[in-house]
PDB file of C-alpha atoms in Angstrom:
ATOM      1  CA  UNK A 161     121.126  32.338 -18.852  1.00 46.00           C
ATOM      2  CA  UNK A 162     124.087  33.993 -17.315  1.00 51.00           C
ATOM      3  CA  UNK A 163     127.632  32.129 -17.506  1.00 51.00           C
ATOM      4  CA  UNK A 164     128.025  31.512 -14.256  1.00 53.00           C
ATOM      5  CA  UNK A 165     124.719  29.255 -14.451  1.00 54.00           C
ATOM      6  CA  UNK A 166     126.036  27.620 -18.289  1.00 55.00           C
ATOM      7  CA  UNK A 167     129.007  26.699 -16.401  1.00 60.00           C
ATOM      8  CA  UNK A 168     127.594  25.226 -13.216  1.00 64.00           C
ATOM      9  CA  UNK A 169     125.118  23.292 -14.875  1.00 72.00           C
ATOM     10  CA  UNK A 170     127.184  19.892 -15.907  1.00 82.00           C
ATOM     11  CA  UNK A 171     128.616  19.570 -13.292  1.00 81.00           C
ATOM     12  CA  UNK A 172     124.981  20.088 -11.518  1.00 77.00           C
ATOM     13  CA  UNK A 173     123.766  17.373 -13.797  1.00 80.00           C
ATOM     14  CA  UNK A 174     127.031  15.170 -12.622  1.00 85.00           C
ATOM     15  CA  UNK A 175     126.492  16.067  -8.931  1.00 84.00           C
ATOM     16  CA  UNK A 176     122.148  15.225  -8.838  1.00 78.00           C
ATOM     17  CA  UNK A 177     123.617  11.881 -11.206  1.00 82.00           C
ATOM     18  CA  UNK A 178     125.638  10.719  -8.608  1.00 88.00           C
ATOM     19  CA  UNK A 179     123.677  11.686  -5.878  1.00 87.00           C
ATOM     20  CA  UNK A 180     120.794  10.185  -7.959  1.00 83.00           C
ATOM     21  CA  UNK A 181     122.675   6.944  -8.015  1.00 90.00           C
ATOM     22  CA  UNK A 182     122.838   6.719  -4.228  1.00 92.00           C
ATOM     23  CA  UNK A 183     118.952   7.514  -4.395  1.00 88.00           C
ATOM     24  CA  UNK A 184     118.695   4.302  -6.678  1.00 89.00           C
ATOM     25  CA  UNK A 185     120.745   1.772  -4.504  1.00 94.00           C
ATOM     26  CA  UNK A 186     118.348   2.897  -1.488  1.00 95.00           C
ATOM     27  CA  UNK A 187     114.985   2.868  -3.322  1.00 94.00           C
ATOM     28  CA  UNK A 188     115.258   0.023  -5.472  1.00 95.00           C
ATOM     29  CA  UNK A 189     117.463  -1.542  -2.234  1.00 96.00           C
ATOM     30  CA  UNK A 190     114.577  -1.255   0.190  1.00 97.00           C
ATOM     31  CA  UNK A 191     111.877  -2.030  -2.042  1.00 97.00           C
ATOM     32  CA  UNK A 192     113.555  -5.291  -2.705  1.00 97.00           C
ATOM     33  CA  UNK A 193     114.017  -5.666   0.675  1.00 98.00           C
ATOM     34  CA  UNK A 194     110.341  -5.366   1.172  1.00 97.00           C
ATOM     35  CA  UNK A 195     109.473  -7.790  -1.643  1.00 97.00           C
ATOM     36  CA  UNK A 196     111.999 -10.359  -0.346  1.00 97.00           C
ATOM     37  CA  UNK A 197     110.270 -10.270   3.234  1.00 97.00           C
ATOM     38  CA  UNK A 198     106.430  -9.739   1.781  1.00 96.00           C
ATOM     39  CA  UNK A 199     106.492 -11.173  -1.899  1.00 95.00           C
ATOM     40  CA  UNK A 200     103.677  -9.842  -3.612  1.00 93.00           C
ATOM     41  CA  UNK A 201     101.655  -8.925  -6.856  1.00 90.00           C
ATOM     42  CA  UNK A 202      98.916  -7.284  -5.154  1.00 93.00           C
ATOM     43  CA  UNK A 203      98.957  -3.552  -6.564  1.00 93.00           C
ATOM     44  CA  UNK A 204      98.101  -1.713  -3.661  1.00 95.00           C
ATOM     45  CA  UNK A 205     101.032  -3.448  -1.553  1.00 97.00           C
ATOM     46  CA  UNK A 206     103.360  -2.912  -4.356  1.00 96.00           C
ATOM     47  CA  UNK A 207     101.751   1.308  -4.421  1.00 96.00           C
ATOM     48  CA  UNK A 208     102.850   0.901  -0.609  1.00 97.00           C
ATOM     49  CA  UNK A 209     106.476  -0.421  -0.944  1.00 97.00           C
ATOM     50  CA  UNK A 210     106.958   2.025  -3.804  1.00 96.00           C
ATOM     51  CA  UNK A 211     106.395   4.843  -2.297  1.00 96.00           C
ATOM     52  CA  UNK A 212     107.691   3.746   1.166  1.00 96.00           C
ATOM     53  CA  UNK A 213     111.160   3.057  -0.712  1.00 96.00           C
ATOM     54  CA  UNK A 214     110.828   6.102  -2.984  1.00 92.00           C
ATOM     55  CA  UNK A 215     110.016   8.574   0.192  1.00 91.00           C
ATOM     56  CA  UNK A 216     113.331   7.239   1.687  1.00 94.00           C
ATOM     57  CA  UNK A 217     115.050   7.854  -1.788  1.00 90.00           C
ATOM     58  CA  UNK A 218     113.488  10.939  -1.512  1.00 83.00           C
ATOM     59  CA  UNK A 219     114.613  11.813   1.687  1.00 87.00           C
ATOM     60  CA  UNK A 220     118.604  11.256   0.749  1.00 89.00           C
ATOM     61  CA  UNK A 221     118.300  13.361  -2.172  1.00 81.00           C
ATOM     62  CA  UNK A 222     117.084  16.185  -0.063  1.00 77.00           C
ATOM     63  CA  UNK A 223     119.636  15.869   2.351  1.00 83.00           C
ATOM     64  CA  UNK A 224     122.389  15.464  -0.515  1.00 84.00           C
ATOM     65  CA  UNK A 225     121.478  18.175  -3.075  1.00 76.00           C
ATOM     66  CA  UNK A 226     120.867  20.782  -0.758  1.00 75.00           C
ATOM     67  CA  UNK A 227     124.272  19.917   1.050  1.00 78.00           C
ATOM     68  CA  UNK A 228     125.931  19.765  -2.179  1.00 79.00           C
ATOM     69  CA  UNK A 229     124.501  20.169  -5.758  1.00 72.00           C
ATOM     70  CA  UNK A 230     122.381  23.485  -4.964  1.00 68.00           C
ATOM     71  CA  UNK A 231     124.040  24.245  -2.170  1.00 66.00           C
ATOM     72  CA  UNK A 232     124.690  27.532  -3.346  1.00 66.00           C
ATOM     73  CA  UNK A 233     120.710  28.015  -4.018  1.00 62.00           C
ATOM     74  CA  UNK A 234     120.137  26.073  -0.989  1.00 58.00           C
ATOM     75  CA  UNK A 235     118.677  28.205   2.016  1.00 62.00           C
ATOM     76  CA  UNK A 236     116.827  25.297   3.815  1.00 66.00           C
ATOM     77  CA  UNK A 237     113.627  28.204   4.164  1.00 72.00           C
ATOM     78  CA  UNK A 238     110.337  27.107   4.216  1.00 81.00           C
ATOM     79  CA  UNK A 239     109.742  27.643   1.039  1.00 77.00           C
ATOM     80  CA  UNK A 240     112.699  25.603  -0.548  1.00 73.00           C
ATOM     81  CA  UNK A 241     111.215  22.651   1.595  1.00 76.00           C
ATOM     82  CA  UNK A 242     107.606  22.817   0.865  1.00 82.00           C
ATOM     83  CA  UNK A 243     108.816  23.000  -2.983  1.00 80.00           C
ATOM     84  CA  UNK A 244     111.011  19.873  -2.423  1.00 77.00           C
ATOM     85  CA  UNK A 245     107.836  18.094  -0.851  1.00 81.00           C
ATOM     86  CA  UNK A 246     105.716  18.973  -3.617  1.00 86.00           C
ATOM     87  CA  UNK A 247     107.901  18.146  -6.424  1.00 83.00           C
ATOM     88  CA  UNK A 248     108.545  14.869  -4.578  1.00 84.00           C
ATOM     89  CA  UNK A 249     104.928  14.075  -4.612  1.00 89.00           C
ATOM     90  CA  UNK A 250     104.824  15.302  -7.888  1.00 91.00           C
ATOM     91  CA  UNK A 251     107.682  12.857  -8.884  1.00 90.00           C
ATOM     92  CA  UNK A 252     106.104  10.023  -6.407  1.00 92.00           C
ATOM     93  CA  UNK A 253     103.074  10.163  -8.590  1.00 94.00           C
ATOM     94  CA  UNK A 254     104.869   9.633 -12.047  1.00 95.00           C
ATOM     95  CA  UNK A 255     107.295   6.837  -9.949  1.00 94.00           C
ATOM     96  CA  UNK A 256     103.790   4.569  -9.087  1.00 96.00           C
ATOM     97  CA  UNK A 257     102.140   5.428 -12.442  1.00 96.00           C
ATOM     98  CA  UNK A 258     104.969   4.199 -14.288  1.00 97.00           C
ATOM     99  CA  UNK A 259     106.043   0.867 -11.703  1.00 97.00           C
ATOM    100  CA  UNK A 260     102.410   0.049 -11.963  1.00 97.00           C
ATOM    101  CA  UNK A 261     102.115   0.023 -15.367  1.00 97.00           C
ATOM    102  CA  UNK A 262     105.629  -1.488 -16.616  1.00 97.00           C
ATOM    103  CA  UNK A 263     104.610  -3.897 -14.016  1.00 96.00           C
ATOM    104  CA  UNK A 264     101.324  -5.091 -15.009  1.00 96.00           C
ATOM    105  CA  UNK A 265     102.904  -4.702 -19.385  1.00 97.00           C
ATOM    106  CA  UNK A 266     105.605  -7.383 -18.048  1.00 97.00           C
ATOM    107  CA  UNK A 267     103.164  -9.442 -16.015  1.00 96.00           C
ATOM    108  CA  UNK A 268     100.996  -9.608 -19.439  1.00 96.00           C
ATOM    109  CA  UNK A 269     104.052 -10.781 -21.237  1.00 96.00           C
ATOM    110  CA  UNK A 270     104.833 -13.566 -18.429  1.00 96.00           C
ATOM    111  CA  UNK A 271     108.518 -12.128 -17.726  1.00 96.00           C
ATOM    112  CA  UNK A 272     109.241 -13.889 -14.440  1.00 96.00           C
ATOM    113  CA  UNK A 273     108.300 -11.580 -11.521  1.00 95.00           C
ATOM    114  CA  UNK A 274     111.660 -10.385 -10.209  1.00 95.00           C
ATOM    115  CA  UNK A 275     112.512  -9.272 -13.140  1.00 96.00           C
ATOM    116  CA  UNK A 276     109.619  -7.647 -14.087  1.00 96.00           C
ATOM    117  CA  UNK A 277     109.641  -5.974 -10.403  1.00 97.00           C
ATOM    118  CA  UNK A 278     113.320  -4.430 -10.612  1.00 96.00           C
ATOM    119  CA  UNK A 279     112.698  -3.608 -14.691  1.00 97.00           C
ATOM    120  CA  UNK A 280     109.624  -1.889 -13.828  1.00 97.00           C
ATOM    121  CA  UNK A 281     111.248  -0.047 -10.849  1.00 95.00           C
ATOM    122  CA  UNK A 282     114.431   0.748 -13.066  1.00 93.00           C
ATOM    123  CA  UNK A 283     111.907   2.738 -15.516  1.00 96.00           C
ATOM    124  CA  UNK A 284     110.192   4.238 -12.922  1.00 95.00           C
ATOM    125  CA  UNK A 285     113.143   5.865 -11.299  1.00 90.00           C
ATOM    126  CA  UNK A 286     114.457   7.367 -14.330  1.00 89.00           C
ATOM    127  CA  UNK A 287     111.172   8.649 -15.004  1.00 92.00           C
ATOM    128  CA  UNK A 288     111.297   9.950 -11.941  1.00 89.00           C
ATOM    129  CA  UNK A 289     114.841  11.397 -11.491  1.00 82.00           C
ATOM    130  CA  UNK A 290     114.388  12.758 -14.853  1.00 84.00           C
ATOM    131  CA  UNK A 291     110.943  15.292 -14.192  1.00 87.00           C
ATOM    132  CA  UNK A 292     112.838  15.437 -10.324  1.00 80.00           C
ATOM    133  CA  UNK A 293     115.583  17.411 -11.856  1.00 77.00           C
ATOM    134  CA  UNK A 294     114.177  19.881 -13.622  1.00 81.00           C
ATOM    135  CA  UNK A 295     111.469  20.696 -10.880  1.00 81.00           C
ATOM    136  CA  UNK A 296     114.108  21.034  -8.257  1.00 74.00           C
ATOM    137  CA  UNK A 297     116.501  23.064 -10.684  1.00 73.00           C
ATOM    138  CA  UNK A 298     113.964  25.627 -11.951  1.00 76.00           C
ATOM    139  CA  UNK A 299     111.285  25.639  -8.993  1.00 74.00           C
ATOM    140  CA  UNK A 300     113.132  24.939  -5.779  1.00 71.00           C
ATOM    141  CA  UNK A 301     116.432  25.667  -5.584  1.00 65.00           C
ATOM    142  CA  UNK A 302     115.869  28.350  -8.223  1.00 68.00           C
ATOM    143  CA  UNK A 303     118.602  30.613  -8.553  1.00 58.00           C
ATOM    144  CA  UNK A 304     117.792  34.564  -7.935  1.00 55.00           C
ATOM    145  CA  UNK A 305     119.552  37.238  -9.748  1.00 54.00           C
ATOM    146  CA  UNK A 306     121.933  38.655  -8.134  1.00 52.00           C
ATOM    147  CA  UNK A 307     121.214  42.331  -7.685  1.00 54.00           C
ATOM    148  CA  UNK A 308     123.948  44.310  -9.295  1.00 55.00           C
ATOM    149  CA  UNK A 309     125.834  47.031  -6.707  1.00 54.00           C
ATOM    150  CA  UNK A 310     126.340  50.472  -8.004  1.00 55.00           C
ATOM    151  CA  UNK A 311     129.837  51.399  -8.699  1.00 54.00           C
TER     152      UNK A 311
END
């Protein structure tokens, strides 16, 4: 790893947190939101608000990172976008696996629903967030060698 990249890498990692924390206040914001007008413990309508308030998540990050955390890696190509769509169904999958299971672990333990909705939720976005990272660090916004100029 060159120094440039050991260098830029915290404050990466502080830049995708805070970012990520934006991500949070709109996914777990909106699926609340959804719960509040549609209360439910039916698992495909909770699959459906999940990922509806995860793709908006989704959606900020994209437009955040690329403006600012890798904006330097950032070239908006084709490429870079089909990655971030892939990675975010990639990280949409873990998201539901891990909401749906917390979710039904909780309900088994009778923690009152709210609770066990925004718990469940809470684990599923740093599941998320966490695999998110490295997938758009290392696959998407990869960074390419520079090639070196002659003297």
């Amino acid at each position: 790893m060159e120094n440039s990249e050991k260098r830029r890498t915290p404050i990466q990692t502080l830049q995708f947190t805070v970012i990520g924390i934006s991500n949070a206040a709109v996914d777990i914001g909106s699926l609340n939101l959804l719960l509040l007008l549609h209360p439910t413990n039916h698992g495909v309508t909770l699959t459906l608000f999940n990922t509806f308030a995860y793709g908006l998540a989704v959606s900020n990050s994209y437009i955040w990172n690329s403006m600012i955390t890798f904006r330097h890696a950032a070239k908006g190509s084709t490429k870079q976008r089909l990655g971030f769509f892939l990675q975010g169904l990639f990280s949409l999958l873990i998201n539901n696996i891990v909401f749906l299971a917390f979710n039904l672990l909780f309900q088994s333990i009778g923690m009152p629903v709210w609770i066990r909705h925004n718990l469940s939720k809470g684990l599923a976005m740093f599941a998320s967030f966490s695999a998110s990272f490295f997938m758009i660090k290392y696959l998407v916004f990869k960074d390419r060698p520079q090639k070196k100029q002659p003297l």
